[in-house]
CSV table of C-alpha atoms and ligand atoms in Angstrom, one decimal:
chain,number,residue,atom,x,y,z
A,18,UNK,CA,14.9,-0.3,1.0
A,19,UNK,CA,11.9,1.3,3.0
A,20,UNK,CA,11.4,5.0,1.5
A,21,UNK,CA,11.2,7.6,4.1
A,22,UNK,CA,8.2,10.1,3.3
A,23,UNK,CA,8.6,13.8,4.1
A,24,UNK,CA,7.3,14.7,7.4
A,25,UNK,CA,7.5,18.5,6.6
A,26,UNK,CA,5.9,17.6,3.1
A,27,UNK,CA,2.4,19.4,1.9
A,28,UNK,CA,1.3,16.7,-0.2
A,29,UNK,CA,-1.5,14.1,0.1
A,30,UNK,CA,-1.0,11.4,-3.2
A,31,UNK,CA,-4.3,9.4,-3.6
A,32,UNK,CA,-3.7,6.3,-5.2
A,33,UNK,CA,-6.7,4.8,-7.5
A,34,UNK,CA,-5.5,1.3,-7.6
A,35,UNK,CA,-8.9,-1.2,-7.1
A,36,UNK,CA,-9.9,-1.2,-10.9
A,37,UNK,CA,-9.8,-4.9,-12.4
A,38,UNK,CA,-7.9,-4.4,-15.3
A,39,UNK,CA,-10.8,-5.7,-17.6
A,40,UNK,CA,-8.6,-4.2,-20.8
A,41,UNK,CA,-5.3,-5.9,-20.2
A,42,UNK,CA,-7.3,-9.6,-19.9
A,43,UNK,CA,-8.0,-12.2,-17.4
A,44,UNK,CA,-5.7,-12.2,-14.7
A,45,UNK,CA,-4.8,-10.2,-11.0
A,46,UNK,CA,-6.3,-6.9,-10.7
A,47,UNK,CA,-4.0,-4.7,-13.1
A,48,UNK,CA,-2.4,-3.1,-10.0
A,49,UNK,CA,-1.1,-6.6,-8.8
A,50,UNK,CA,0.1,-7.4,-12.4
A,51,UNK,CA,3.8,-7.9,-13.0
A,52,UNK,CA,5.7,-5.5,-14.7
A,53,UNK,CA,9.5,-6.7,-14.8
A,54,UNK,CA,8.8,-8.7,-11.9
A,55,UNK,CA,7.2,-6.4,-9.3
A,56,UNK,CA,3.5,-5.6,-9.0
A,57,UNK,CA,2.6,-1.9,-11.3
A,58,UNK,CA,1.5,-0.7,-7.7
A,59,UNK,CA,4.8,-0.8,-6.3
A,60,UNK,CA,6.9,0.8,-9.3
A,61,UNK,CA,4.0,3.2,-9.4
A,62,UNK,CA,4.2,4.2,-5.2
A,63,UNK,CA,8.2,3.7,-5.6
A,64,UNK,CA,8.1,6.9,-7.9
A,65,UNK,CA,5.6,8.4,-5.8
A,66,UNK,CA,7.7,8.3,-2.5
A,67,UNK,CA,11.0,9.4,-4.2
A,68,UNK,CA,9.2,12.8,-4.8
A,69,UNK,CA,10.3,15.3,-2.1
A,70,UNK,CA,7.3,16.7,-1.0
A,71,UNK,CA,5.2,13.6,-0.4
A,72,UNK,CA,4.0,13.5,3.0
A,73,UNK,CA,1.4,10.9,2.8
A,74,UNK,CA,0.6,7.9,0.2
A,75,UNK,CA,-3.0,6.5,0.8
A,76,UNK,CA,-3.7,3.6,-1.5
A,77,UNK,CA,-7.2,2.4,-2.6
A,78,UNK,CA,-6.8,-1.0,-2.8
A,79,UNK,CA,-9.2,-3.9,-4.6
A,80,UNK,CA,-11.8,-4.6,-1.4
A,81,UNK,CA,-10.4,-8.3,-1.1
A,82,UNK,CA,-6.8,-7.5,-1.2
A,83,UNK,CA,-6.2,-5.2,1.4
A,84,UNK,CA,-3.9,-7.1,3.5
A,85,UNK,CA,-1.8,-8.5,0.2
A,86,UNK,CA,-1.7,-4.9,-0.4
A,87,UNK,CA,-0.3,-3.4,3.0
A,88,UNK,CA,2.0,-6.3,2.9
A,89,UNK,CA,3.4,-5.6,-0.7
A,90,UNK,CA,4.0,-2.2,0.2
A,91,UNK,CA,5.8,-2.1,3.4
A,92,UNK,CA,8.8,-2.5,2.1
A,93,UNK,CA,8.3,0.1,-0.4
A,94,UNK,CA,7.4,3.2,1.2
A,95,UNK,CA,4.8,4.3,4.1
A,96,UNK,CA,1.5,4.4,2.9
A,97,UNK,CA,-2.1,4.0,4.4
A,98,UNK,CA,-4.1,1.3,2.3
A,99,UNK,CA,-8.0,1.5,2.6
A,100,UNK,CA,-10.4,-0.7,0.3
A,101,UNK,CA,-11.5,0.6,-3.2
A,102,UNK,CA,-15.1,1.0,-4.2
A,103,UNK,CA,-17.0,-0.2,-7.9
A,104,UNK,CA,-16.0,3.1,-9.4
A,105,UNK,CA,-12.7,5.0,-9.5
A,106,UNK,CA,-14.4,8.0,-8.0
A,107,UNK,CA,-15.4,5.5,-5.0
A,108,UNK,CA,-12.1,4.9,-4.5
A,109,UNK,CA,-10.6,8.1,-4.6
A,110,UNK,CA,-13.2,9.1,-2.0
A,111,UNK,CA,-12.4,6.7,0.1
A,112,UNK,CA,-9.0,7.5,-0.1
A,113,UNK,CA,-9.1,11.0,0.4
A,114,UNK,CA,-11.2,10.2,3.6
A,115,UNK,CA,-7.9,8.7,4.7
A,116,UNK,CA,-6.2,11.9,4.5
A,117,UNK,CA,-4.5,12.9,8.0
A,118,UNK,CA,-4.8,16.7,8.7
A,119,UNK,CA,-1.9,18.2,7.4
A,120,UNK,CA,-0.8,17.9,3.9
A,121,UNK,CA,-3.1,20.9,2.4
A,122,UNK,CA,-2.4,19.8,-1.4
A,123,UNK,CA,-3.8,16.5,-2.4
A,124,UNK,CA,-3.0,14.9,-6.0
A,125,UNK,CA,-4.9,11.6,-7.6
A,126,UNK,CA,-2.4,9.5,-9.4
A,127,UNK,CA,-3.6,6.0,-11.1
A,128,UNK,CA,-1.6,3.0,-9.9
A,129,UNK,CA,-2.0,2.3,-13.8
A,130,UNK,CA,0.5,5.3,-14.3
A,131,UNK,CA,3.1,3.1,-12.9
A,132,UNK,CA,6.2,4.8,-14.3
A,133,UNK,CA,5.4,8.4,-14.0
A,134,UNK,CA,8.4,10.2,-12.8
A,135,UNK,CA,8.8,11.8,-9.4
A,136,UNK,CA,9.4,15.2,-11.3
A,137,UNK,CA,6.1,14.8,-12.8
A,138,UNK,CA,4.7,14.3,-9.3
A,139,UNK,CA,6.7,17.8,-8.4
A,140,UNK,CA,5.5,19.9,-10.9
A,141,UNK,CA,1.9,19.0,-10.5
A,142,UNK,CA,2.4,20.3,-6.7
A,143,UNK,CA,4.2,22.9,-7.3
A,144,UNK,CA,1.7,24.3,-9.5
A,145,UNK,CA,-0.7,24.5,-6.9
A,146,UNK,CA,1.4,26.0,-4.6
A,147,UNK,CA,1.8,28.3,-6.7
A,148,UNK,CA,-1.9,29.2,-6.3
A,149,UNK,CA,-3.9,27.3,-9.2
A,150,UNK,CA,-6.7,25.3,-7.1
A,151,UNK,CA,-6.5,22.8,-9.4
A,152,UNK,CA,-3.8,21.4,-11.7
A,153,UNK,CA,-3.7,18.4,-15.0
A,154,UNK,CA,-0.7,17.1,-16.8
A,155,UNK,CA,-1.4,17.6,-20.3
A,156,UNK,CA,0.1,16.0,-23.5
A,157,UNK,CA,-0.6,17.4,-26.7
A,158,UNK,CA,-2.8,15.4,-29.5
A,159,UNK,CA,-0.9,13.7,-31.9
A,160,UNK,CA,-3.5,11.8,-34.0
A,161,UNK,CA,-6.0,13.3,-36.2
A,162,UNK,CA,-9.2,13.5,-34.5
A,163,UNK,CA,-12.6,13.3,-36.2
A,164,UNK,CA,-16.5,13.6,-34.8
A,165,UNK,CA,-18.6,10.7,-36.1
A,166,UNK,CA,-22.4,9.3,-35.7
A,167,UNK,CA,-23.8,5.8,-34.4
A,168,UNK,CA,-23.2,4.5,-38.1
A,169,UNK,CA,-19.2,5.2,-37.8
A,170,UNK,CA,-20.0,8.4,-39.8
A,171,UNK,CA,-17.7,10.7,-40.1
A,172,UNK,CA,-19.6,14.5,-38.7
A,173,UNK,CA,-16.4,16.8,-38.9
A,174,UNK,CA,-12.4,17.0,-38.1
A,175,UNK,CA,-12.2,18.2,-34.6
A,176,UNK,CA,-9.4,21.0,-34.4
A,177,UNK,CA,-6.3,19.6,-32.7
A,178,UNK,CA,-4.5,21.9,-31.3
A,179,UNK,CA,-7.0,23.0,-29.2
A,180,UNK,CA,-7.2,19.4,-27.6
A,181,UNK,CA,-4.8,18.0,-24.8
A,182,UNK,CA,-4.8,14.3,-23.6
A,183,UNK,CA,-4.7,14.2,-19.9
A,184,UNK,CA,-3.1,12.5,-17.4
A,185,UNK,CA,-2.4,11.8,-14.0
A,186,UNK,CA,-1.0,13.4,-11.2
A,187,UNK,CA,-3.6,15.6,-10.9
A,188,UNK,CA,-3.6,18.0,-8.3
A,189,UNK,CA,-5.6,20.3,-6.2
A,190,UNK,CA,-6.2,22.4,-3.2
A,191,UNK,CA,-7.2,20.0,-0.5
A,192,UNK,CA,-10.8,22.3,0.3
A,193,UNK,CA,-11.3,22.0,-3.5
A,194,UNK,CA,-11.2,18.1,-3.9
A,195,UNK,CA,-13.4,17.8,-0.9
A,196,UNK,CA,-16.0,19.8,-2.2
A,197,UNK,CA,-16.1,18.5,-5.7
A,198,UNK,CA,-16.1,15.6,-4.2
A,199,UNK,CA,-18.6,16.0,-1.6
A,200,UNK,CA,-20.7,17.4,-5.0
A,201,UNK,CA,-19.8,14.3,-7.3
A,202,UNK,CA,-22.9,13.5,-9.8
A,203,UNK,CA,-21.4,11.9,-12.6
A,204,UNK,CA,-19.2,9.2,-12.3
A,205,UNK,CA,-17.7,8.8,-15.6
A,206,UNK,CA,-15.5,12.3,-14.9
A,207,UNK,CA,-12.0,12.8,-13.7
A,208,UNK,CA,-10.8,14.4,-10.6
A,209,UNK,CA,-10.7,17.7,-12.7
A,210,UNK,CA,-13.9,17.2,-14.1
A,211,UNK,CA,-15.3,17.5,-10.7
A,212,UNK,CA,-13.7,20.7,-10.5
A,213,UNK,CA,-15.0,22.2,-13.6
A,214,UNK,CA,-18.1,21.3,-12.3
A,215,UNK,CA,-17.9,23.3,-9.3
A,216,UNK,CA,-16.9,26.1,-11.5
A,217,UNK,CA,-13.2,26.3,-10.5
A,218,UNK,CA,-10.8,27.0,-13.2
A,219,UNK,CA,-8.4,23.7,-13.9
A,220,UNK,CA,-4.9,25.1,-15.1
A,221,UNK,CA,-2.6,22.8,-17.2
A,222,UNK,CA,1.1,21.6,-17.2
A,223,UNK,CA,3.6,20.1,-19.3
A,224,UNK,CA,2.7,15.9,-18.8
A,225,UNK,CA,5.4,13.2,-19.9
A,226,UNK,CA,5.3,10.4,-22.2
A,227,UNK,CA,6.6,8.0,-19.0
A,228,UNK,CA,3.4,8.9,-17.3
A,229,UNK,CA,1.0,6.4,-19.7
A,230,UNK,CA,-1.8,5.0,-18.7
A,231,UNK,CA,-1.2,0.9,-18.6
A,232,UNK,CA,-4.6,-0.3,-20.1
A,233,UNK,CA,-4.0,-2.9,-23.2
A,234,UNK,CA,-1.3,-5.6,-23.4
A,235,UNK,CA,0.0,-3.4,-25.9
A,236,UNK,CA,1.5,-0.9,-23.0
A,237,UNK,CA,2.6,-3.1,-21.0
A,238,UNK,CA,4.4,-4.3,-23.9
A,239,UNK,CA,5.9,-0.8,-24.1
A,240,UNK,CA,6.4,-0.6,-20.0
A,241,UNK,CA,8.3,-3.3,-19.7
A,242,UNK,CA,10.5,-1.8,-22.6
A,243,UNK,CA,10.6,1.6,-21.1
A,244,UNK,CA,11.7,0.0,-17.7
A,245,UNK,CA,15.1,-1.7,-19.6
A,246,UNK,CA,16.1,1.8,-21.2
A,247,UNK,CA,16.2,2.8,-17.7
A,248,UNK,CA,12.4,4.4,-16.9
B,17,CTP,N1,-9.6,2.3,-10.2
B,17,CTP,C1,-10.0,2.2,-8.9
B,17,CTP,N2,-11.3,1.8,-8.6
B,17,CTP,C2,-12.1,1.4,-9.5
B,17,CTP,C3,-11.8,1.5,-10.9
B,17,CTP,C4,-10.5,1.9,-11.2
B,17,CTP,O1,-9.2,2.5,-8.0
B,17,CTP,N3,-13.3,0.9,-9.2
B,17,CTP,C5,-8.3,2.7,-10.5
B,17,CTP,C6,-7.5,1.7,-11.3
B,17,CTP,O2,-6.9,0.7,-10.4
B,17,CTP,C7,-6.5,2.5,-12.0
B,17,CTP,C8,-7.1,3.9,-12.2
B,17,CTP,O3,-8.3,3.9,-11.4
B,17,CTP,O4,-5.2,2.6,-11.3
B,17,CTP,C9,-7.5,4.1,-13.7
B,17,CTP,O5,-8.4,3.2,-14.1
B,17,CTP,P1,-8.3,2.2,-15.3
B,17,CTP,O6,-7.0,2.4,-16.0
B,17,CTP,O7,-9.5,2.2,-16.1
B,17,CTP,O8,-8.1,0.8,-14.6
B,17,CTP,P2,-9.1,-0.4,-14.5
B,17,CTP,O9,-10.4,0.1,-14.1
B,17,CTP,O10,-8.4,-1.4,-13.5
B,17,CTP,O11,-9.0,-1.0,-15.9
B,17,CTP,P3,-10.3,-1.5,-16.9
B,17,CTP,O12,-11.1,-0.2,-17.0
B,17,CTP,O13,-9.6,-2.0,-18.1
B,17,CTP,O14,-11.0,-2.6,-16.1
B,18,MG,MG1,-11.5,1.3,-15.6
């Protein structure tokens, strides 16, 4: 069944999802890979839609598969598909060119984050309601995390609890995106990074384990598990 998008909703969701997939091997582009039988874009803009203050999905999709895109998604949820660029941030400008005037909090969420829950996509939102211009899903750092040279040298043990992985949704104030955006040098940063850039502080929630980034066989591995415990 088509999801019905909120039309009183604040929130833009840019969708990063024209990357090849280089680390999960040869095949589709990772967002058209199966994961229990249905494409990780659609389980990822299935979760996105059943968040209640979606008002807009806008999908960067790989350049040649536009129209395999719209189609896939129609009978998911509303969304507006444009084409991706060589680099995530390309896409997520292009995306966020999409934006209708409206929805005044706009949130970047990988396609590869295909079973982040709709809470997830709440909280993010909600935190920049709240005020923060910008806003990551954190986990803490489980592994033991050391510094080391060209040689595989180990330089020093990097203190852990100071560290946070981060993950996707991540949200901001609509004029903030745009300007970091507008500003983008370096294109190995996050949306966040951006941000910092610009000098804006970037404020932190709880993240969840369901929002993993789907990169090496290995996760999918662990998605498709995840999916028949009912993720
Ligand atoms: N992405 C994108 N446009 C690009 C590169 C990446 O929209 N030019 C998207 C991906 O589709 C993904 C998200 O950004 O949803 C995070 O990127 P990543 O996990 O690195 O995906 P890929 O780039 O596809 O994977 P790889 O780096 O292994 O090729
Ligand atoms: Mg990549």
């Amino acid at each position: 069944m088509t999801a019905q998008l909120n039309p009183r909703g604040d929130v833009a969701v840019l969708v990063p999802a024209a990357g090849a997939g280089v680390r999960l091997g040869p095949g589709a582009p990772k967002a058209l890979r199966l994961l229990a039988g249905e494409p990780l874009l659609v389980h990822a803009v299935r979760r996105i839609a059943a968040a209640p203050s979606v008002h807009t999905i806008v999908v960067a999709a790989p350049a040649t598969e536009v129209e395999a895109v719209r189609a896939m998604l129609a009978p998911v949820a509303p969304v507006t598909v444009v084409p991706g660029g060589a680099e995530r941030q390309e896409s997520v400008a292009a995306a966020l060119a999409a934006v209708p005037t409206g929805p005044e909090i706009v949130l970047v969420h990988d396609a590869a984050r295909a079973l982040t829950p709709p809470h997830l996509v709440e909280s993010v939102a909600a935190a920049v309601r709240d005020g923060h211009d910008a806003v990551i899903p954190v986990l803490p750092v489980v592994d033991t995390i050391k510094e080391v040279d060209a040689t595989e040298r180990v330089l020093g043990t990097v203190d852990r609890s100071a560290l946070r992985a981060v993950q996707t949704p991540q949200g901001f104030r609509r004029s903030v995106l745009i300007a970091a955006h507008r500003s983008a040098g370096d294109a190995l940063t996050d949306d966040a990074g951006l941000v910092e850039k610009q000098g804006i502080p970037v404020t932190c929630v709880p993240g969840s384990e369901l929002a993993l980034k789907i990169t090496r066989p290995f996760d999918l591995a662990l998605a498709e598990h995840l999916l028949t415990t009912g993720a």
